[in-house]
Short mmCIF file of C-alpha atoms and ligand atoms in Angstrom, two decimals:
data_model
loop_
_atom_site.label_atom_id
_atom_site.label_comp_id
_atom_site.label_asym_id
_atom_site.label_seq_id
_atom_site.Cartn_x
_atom_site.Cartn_y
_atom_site.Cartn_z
CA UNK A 1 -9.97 -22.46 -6.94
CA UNK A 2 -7.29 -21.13 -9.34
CA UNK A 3 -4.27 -22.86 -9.67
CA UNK A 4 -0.58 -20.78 -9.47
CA UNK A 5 1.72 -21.66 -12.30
CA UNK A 6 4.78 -19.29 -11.49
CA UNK A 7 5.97 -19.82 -15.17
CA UNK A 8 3.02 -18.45 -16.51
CA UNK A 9 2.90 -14.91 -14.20
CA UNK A 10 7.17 -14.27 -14.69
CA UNK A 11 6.80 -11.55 -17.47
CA UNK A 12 5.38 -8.46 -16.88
CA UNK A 13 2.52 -7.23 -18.73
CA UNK A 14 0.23 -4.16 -19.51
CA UNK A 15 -3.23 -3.70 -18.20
CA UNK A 16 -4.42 -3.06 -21.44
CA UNK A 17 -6.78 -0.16 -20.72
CA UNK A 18 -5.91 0.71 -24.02
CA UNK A 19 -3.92 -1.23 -27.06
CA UNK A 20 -1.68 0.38 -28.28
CA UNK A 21 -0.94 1.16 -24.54
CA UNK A 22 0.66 4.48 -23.18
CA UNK A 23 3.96 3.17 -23.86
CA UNK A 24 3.76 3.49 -27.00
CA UNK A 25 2.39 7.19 -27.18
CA UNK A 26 4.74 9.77 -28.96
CA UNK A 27 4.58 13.19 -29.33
CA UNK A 28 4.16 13.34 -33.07
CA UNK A 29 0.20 12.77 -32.46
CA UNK A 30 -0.94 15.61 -30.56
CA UNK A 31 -3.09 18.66 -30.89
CA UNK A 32 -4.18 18.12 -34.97
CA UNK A 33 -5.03 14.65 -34.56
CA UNK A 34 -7.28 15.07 -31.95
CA UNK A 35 -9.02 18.31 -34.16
CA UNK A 36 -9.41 15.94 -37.04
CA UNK A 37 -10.53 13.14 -34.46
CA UNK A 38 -13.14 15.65 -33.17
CA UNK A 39 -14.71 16.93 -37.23
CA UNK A 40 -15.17 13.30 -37.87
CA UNK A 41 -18.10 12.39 -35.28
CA UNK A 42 -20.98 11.89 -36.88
CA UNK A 43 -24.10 13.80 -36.12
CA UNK A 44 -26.09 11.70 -33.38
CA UNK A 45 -22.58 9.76 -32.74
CA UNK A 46 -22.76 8.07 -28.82
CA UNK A 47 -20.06 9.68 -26.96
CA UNK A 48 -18.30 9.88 -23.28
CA UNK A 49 -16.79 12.24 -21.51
CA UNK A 50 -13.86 11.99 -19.01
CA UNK A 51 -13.03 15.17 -16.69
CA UNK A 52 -9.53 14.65 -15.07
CA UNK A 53 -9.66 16.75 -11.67
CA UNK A 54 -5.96 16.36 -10.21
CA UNK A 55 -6.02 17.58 -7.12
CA UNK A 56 -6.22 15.39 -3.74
CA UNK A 57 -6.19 17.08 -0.08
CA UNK A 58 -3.70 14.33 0.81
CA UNK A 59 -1.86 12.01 -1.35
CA UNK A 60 -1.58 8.71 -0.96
CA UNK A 61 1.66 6.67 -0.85
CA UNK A 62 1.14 4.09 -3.40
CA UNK A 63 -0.92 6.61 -6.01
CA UNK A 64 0.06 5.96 -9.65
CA UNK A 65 -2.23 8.44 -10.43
CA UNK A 66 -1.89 12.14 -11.36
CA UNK A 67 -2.72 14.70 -8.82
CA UNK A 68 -0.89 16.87 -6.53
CA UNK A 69 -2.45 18.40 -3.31
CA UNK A 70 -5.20 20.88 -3.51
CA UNK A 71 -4.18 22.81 -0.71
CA UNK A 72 -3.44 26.01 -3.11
CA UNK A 73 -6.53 27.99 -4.16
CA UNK A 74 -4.94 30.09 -6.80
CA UNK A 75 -3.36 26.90 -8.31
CA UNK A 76 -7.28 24.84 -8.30
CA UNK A 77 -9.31 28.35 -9.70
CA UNK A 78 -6.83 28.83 -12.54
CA UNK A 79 -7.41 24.97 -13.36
CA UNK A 80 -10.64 24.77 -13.19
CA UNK A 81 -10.80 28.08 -15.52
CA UNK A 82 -9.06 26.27 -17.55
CA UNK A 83 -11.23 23.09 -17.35
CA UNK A 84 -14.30 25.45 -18.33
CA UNK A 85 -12.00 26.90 -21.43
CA UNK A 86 -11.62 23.55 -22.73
CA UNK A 87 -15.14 22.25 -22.52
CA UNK A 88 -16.03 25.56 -24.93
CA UNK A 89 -13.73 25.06 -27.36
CA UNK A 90 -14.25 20.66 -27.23
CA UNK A 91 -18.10 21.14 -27.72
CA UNK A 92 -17.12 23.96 -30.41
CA UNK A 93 -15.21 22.23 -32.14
CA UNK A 94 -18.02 18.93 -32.03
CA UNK A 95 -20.65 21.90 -33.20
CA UNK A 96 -23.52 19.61 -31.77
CA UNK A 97 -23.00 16.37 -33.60
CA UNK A 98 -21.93 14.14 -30.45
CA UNK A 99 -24.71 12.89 -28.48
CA UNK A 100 -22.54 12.73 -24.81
CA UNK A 101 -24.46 9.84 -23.11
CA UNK A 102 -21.74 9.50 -19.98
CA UNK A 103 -19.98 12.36 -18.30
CA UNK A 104 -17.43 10.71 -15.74
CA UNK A 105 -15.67 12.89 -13.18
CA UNK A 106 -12.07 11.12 -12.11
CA UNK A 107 -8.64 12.23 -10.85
CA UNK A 108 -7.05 12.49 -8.33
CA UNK A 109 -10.34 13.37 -6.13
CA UNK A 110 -13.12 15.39 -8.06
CA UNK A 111 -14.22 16.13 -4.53
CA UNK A 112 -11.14 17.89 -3.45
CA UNK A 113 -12.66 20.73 -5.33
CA UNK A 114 -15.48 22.31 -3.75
CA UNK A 115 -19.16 21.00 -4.59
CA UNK A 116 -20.45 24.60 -6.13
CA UNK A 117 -17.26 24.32 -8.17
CA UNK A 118 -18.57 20.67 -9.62
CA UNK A 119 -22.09 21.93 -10.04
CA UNK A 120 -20.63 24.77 -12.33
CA UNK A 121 -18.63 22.48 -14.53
CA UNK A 122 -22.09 20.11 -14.83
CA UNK A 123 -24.19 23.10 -16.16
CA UNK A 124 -21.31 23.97 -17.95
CA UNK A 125 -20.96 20.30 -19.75
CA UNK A 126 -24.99 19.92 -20.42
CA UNK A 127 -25.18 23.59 -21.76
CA UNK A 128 -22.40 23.26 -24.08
CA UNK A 129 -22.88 19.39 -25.23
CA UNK A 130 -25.53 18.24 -27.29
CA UNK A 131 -26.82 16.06 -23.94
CA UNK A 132 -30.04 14.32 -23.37
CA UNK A 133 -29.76 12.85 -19.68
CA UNK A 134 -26.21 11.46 -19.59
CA UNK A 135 -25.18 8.81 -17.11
CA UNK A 136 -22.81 11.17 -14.13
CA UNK A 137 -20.10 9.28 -12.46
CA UNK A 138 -18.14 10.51 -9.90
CA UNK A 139 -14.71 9.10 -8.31
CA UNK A 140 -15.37 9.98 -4.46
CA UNK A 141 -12.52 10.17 -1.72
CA UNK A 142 -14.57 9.42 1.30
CA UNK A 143 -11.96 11.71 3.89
CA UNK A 144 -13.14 14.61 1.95
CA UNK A 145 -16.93 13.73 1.69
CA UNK A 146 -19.19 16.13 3.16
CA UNK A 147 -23.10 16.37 3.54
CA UNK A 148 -23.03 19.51 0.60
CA UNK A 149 -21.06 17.01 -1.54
CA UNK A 150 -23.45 14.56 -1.54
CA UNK A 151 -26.82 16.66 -2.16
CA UNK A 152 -24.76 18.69 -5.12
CA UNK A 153 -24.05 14.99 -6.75
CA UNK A 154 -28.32 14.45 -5.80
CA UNK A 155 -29.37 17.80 -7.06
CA UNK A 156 -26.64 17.25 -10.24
CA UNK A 157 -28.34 13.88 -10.76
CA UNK A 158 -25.15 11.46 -10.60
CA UNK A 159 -26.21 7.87 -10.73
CA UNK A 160 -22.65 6.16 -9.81
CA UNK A 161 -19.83 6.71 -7.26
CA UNK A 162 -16.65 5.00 -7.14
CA UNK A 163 -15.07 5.25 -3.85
CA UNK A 164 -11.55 4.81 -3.00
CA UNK A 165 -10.85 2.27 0.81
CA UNK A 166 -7.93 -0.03 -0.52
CA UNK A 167 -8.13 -1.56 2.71
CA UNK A 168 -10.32 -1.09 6.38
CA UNK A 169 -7.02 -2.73 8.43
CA UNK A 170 -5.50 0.42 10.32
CA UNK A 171 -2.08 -0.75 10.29
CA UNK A 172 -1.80 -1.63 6.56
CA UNK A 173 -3.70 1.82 6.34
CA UNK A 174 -0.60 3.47 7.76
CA UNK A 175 2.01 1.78 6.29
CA UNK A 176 0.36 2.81 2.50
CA UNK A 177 0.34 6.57 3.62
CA UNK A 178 -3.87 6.65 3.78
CA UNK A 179 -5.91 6.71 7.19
CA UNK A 180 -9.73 6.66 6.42
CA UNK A 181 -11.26 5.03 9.73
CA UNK A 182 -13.98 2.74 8.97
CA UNK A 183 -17.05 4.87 9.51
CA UNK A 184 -16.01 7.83 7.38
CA UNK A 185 -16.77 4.97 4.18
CA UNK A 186 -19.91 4.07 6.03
CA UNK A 187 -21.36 7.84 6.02
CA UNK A 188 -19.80 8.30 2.70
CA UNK A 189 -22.18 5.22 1.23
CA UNK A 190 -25.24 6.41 3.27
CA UNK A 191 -24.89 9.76 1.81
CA UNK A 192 -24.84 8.55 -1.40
CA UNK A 193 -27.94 6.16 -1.50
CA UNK A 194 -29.53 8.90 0.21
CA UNK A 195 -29.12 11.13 -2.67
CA UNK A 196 -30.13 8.76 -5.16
CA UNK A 197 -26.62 7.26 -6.28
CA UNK A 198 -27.69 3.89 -7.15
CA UNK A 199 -24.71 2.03 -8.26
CA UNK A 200 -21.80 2.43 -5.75
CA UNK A 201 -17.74 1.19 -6.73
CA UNK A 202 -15.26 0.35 -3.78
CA UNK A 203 -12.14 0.05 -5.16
CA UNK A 204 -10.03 -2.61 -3.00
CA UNK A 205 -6.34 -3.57 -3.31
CA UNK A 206 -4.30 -6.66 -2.25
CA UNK A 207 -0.78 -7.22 -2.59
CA UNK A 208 -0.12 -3.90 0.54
CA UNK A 209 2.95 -4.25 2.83
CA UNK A 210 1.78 -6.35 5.85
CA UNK A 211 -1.07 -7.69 4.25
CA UNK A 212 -2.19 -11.41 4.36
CA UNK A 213 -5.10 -13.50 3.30
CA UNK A 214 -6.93 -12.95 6.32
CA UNK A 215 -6.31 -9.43 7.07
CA UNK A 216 -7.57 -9.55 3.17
CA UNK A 217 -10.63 -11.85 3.85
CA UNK A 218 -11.51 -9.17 6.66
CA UNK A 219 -11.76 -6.01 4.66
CA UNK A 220 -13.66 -8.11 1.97
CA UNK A 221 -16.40 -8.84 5.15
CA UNK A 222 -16.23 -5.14 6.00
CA UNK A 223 -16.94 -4.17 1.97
CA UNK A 224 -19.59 -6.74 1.36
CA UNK A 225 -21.53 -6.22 4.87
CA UNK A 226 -21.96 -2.41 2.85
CA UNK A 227 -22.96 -4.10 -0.25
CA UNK A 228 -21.37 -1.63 -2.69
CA UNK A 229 -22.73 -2.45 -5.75
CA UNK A 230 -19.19 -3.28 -7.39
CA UNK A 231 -16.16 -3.67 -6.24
CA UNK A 232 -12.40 -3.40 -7.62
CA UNK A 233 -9.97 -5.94 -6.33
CA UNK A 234 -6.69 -4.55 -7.89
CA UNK A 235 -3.17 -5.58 -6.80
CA UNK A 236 -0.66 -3.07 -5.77
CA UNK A 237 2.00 -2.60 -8.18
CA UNK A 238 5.29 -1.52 -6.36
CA UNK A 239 7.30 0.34 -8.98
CA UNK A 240 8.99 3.11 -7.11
CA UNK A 241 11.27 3.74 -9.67
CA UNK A 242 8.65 5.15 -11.81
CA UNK A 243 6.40 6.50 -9.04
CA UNK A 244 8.93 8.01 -6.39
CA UNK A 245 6.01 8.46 -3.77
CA UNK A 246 6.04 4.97 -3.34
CA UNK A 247 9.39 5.01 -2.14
CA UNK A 248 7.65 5.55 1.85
CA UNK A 249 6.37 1.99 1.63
CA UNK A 250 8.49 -0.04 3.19
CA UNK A 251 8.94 -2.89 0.06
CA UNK A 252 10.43 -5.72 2.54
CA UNK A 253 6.73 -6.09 4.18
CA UNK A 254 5.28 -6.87 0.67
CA UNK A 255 3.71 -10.07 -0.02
CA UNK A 256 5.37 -12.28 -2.68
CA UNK A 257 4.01 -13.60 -5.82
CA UNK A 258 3.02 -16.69 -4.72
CA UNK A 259 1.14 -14.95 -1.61
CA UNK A 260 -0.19 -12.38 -4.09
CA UNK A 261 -2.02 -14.91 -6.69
CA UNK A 262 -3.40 -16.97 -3.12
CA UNK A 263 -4.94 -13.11 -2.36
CA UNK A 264 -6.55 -12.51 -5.85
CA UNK A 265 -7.49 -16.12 -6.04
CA UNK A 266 -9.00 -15.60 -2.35
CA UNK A 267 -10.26 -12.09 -3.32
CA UNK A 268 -12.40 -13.90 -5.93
CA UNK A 269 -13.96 -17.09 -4.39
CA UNK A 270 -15.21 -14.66 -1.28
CA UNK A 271 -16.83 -12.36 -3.70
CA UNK A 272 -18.37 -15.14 -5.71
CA UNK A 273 -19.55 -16.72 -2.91
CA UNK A 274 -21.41 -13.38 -1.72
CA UNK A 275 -23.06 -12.86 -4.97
CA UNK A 276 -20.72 -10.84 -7.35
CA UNK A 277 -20.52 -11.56 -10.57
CA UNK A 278 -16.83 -11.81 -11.51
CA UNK A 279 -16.05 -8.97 -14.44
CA UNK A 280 -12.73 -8.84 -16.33
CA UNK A 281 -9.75 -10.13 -14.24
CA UNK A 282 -10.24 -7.86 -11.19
CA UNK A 283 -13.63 -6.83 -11.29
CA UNK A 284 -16.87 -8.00 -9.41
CA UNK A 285 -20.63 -6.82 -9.67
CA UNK A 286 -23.67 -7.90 -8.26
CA UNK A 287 -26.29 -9.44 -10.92
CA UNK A 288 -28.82 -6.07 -11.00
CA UNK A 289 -25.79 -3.67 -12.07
CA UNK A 290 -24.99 -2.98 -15.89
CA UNK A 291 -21.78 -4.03 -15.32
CA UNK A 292 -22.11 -7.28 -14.05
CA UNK A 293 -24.95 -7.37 -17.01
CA UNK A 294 -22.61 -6.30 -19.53
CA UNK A 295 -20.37 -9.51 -18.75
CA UNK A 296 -22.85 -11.86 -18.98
CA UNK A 297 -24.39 -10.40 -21.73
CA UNK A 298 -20.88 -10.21 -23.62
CA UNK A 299 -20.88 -6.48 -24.04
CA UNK A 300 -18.44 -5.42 -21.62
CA UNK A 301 -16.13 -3.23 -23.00
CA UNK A 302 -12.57 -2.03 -21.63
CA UNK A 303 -11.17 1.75 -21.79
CA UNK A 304 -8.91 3.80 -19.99
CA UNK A 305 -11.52 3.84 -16.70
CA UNK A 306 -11.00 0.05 -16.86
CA UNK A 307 -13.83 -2.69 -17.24
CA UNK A 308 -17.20 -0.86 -18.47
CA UNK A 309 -20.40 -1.21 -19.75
CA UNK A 310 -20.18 1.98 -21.63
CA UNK A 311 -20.44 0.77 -25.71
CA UNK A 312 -19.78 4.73 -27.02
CA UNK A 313 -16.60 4.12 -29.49
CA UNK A 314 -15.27 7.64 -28.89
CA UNK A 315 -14.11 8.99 -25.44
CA UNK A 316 -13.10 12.45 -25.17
CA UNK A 317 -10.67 13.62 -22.23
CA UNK A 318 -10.90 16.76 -20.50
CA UNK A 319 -8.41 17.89 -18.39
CA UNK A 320 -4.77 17.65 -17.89
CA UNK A 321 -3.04 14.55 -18.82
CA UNK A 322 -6.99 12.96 -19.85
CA UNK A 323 -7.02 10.45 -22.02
CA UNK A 324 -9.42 10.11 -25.67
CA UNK A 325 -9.84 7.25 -27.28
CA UNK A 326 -11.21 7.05 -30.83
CA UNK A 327 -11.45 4.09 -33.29
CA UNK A 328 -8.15 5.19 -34.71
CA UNK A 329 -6.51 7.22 -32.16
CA UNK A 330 -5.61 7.74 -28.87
CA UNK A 331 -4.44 10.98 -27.68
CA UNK A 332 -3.51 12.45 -24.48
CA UNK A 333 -3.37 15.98 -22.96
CA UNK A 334 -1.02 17.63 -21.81
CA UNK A 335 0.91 16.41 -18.66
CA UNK A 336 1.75 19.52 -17.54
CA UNK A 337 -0.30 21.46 -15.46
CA UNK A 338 1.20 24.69 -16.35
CA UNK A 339 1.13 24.38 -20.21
CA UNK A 340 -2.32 22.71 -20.28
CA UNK A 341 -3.66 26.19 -18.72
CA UNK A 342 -1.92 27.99 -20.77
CA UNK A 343 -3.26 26.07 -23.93
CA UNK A 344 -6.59 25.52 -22.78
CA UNK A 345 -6.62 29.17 -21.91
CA UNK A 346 -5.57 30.66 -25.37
CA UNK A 347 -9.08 28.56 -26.63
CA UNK A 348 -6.79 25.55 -27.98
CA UNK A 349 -7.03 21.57 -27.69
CA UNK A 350 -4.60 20.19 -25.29
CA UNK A 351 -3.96 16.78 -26.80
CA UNK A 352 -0.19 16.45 -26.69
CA UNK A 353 1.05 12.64 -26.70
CA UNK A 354 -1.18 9.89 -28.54
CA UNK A 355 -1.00 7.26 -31.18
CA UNK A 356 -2.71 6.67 -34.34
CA UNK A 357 -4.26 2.94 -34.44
CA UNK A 358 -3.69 1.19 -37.85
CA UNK A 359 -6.38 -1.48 -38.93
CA UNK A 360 -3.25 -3.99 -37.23
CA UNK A 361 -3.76 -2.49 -34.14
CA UNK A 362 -7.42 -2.29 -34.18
CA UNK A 363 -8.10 -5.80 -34.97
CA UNK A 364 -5.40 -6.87 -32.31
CA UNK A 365 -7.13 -4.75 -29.87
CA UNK A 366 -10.19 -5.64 -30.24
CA UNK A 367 -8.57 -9.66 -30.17
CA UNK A 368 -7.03 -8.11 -26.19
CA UNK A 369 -10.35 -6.64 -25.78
CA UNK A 370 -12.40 -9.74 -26.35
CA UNK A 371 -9.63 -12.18 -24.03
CA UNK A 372 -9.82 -9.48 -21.00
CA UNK A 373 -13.60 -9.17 -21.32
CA UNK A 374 -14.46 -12.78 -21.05
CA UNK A 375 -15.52 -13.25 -24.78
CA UNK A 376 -14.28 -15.62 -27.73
CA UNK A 377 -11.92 -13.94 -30.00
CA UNK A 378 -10.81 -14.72 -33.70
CA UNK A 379 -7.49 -15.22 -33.61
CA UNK A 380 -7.78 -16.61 -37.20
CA UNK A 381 -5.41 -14.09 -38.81
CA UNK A 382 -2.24 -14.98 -36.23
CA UNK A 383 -2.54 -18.69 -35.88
CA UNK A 384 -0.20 -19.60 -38.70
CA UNK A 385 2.98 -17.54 -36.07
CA UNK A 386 4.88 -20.14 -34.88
CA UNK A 387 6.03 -17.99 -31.66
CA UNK A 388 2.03 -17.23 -31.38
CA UNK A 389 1.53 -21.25 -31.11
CA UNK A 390 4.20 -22.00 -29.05
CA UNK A 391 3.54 -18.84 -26.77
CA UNK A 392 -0.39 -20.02 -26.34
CA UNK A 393 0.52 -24.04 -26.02
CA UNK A 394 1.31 -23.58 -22.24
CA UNK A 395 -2.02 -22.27 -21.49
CA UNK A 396 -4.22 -24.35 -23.60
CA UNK A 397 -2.53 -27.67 -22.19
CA UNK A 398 -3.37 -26.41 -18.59
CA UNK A 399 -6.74 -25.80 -19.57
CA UNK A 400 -6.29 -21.36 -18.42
CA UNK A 401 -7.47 -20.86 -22.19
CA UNK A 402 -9.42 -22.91 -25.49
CA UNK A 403 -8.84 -22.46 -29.04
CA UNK A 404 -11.82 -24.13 -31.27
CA UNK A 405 -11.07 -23.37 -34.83
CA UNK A 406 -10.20 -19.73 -35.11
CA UNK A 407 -11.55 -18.68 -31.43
CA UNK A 408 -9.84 -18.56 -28.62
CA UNK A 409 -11.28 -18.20 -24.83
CA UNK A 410 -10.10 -17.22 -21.51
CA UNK A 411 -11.55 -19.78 -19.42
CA UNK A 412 -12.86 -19.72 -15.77
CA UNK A 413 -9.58 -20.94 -14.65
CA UNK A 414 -7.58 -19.36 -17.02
CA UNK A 415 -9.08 -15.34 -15.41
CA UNK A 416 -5.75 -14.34 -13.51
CA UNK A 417 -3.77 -15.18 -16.94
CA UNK A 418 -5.58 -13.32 -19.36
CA UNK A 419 -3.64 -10.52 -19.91
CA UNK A 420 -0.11 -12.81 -20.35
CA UNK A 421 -2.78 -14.46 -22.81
CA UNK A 422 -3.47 -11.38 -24.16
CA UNK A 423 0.42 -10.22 -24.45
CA UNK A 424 1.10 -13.00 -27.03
CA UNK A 425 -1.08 -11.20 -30.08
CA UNK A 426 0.78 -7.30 -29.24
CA UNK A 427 3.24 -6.71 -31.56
CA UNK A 428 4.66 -3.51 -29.55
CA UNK A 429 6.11 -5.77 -26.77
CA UNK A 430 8.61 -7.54 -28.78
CA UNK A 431 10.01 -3.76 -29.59
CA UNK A 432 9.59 -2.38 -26.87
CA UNK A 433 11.70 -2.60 -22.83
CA UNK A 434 9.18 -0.38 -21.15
CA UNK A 435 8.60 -2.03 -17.73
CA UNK A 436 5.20 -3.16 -16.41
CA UNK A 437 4.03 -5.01 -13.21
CA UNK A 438 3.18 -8.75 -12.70
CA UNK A 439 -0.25 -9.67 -14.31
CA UNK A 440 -1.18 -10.92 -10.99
S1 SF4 B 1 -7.05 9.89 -2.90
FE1 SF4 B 1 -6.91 8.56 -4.69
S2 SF4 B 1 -6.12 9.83 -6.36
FE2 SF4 B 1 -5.73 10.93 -4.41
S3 SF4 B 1 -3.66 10.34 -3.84
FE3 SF4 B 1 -5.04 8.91 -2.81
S4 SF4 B 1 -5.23 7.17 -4.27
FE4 SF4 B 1 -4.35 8.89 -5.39
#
């Protein structure tokens, strides 16, 4: 059982899906960067694919993502135009070099579009990448998850779905602005392990307005009786003031801290005790999937999709407000829906906002990389700081993290403090006010 030291979970931190994190994106990296980015693979060079669909046929009150509703056919066939525009004049620009080993499909809902429309952009992607038999992903909303979607994702070949429940209580699913009874995640799951998707993702959320550790320790029953093959346990992050939809959730039914760490720490033991292997700080797998592999192997990686077994060191984005990551750059596409059409259209990248990594930040994300993903990490370079000793003492004394020599661990104990671990070695914090939500 984890034990709750307040003083330890007071400062917000990042999620470090990325480090430098978003925050710290300006628009002087952009469209050129991510050219350059895209001459220097190397012929043969592993790579991955994101393909941002953002479009959802309802949206959810506590979504932090980007989509808008899909409800307007003119507005979804001039983006998905555009999508097609943009995978000609990525794979172009690549001229064969990149070997694309993962193509993942998130959004919003990629199944808000319809399943002929997903099909098209698959041929598309293996005609115009250098592909062998890439790994598919899909992000699945099960409301919207229809017999023809699941044979096009069997006939396309995808191998994982992630599914979006948050929760099977029907209260809690009202007051978070998403209804999805029970048996519509049931069919969704038997539809995909009958089209041969073998590794299947519920994401799962604690922290929602009304929600306590045994309304908590009831959807967990519900997910494991279905044995997805991972699941997400993420905590809700109320921060209407930069996500306005969340202003519908009524904030004085929301657990507090305290509550929340008893729910992750909760969240955790029940999985363990059913088999997962816990991944990262809020991810669980059972022992036959590569992710759960990954950890124990100490190859698990983390990118902008979150915990992953995926090793490929560049990820392109496709799509509106996608993310790429390469060794020394990040760089993200344009937000705007309108403008990213228009760009994509006229045969021209779409990165917009990004950062260029210095060997600083790559060696201190790699250090945040390591923490997060359960492996030792030399620290060797920052142990003379003063502030860096004095900002780790706390958690080495409580026995959350080691340091032996030059390596420093996240242990067992110390999982639901890794990333205010982690926080200590990034030098943008100290600069920067930008808000985030409790690590826990
Ligand atoms: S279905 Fe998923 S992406 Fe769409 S609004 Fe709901 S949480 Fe957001």
């Amino acid at each position: 059982m984890w034990s709750y030291y307040p003083d330890l979970l007071a400062r917000p931190v990042p999620r470090y899906t990325s480090y430098p994190t978003a925050a710290e994106f300006t628009d002087r990296v952009g469209e050129a960067y991510l050219g350059h980015a895209l001459d220097a693979v190397q012929p043969g060079q592993p790579v991955s694919l994101y393909v941002h669909i953002p479009f959802c046929e309802e949206i959810c009150w506590y979504c932090g993502c980007n989509t808008g509703r899909s409800n307007k056919a003119q507005r979804l066939t001039s983006y998905l135009d555009a999508l097609h525009a943009e995978i000609r004049t990525v794979a172009q620009r690549l001229g064969g070099r990149a070997r694309v080993e993962r193509i993942a499909f998130g959004g919003g809902s990629p199944n808000a579009i319809p399943p002929l429309e997903f099909a098209r952009l698959v041929d598309e992607m293996m005609l115009a990448f250098n592909c062998g038999a890439p790994v598919l992903s899909v992000e699945i909303d099960p409301r919207g998850f229809d017999q023809r979607w699941a044979m096009t994702l069997g006939v396309s070949g995808t191998k994982r779905a992630s599914l979006g429940v948050q929760t099977f209580d029907p209260a809690i699913q009202a007051a978070i602005g998403r209804v999805q009874p029970r048996d519509l995640v049931v069919s969704a799951v038997d539809r995909l392990r009958s089209n041969g998707v073998r590794s299947i993702n519920f994401d799962l959320m604690y922290g929602l307005p009304g929600q306590d550790r045994a309304l908590l320790e009831q959807t967990l029953d519900e997910a494991i009786a279905m044995r997805p093959d991972r699941i997400a346990l993420f905590g809700y992050a109320h921060v209407p003031h930069m996500l306005p939809r969340q202003k519908r959730i009524d904030a004085t039914h929301l657990p507090d801290q305290a509550e929340r760490f008893a729910m992750a720490a909760l969240g955790h033991d029940q999985l363990v005790a059913a088999g997962y292997v816990p991944v990262g700080f809020d991810h669980f797998a059972l022992p036959h999937d590569d992710l759960a592999k990954a950890q124990l192997q100490g190859t698990l990686r983390r990118n902008f999709q979150g915990f992953t077994e995926d090793r490929a060191d560049v990820l392109i984005g496709i799509g509106a407000t996608a993310i790429g990551q390469f060794p020394h750059l990040i760089v993200q596409n344009d937000k705007n829906s309108g403008r990213y059409r228009m760009r994509a259209g006229a045969g021209r990248l779409t990165g917009e906002r990004g950062i260029l990594r210095d060997a600083d930040d790559q060696r201190r994300g790699a250090i945040i990389e390591d923490l997060l993903c359960g492996r030792a990490a030399n620290v060797g370079t920052d142990l003379h700081r003063t502030d860096l000793r004095a900002g780790l003492a706390p958690f080495l004394e409580r026995g959350l993290a080691t340091l032996e020599g030059n390596s420093l661990r996240i242990t067992e104990q110390g999982r639901p403090y890794g990333r205010a671990v982690a926080v200590l070695f990034d030098r943008h914090r100290a600069l920067s006010q930008q808000r985030f939500s409790s690590a826990i």
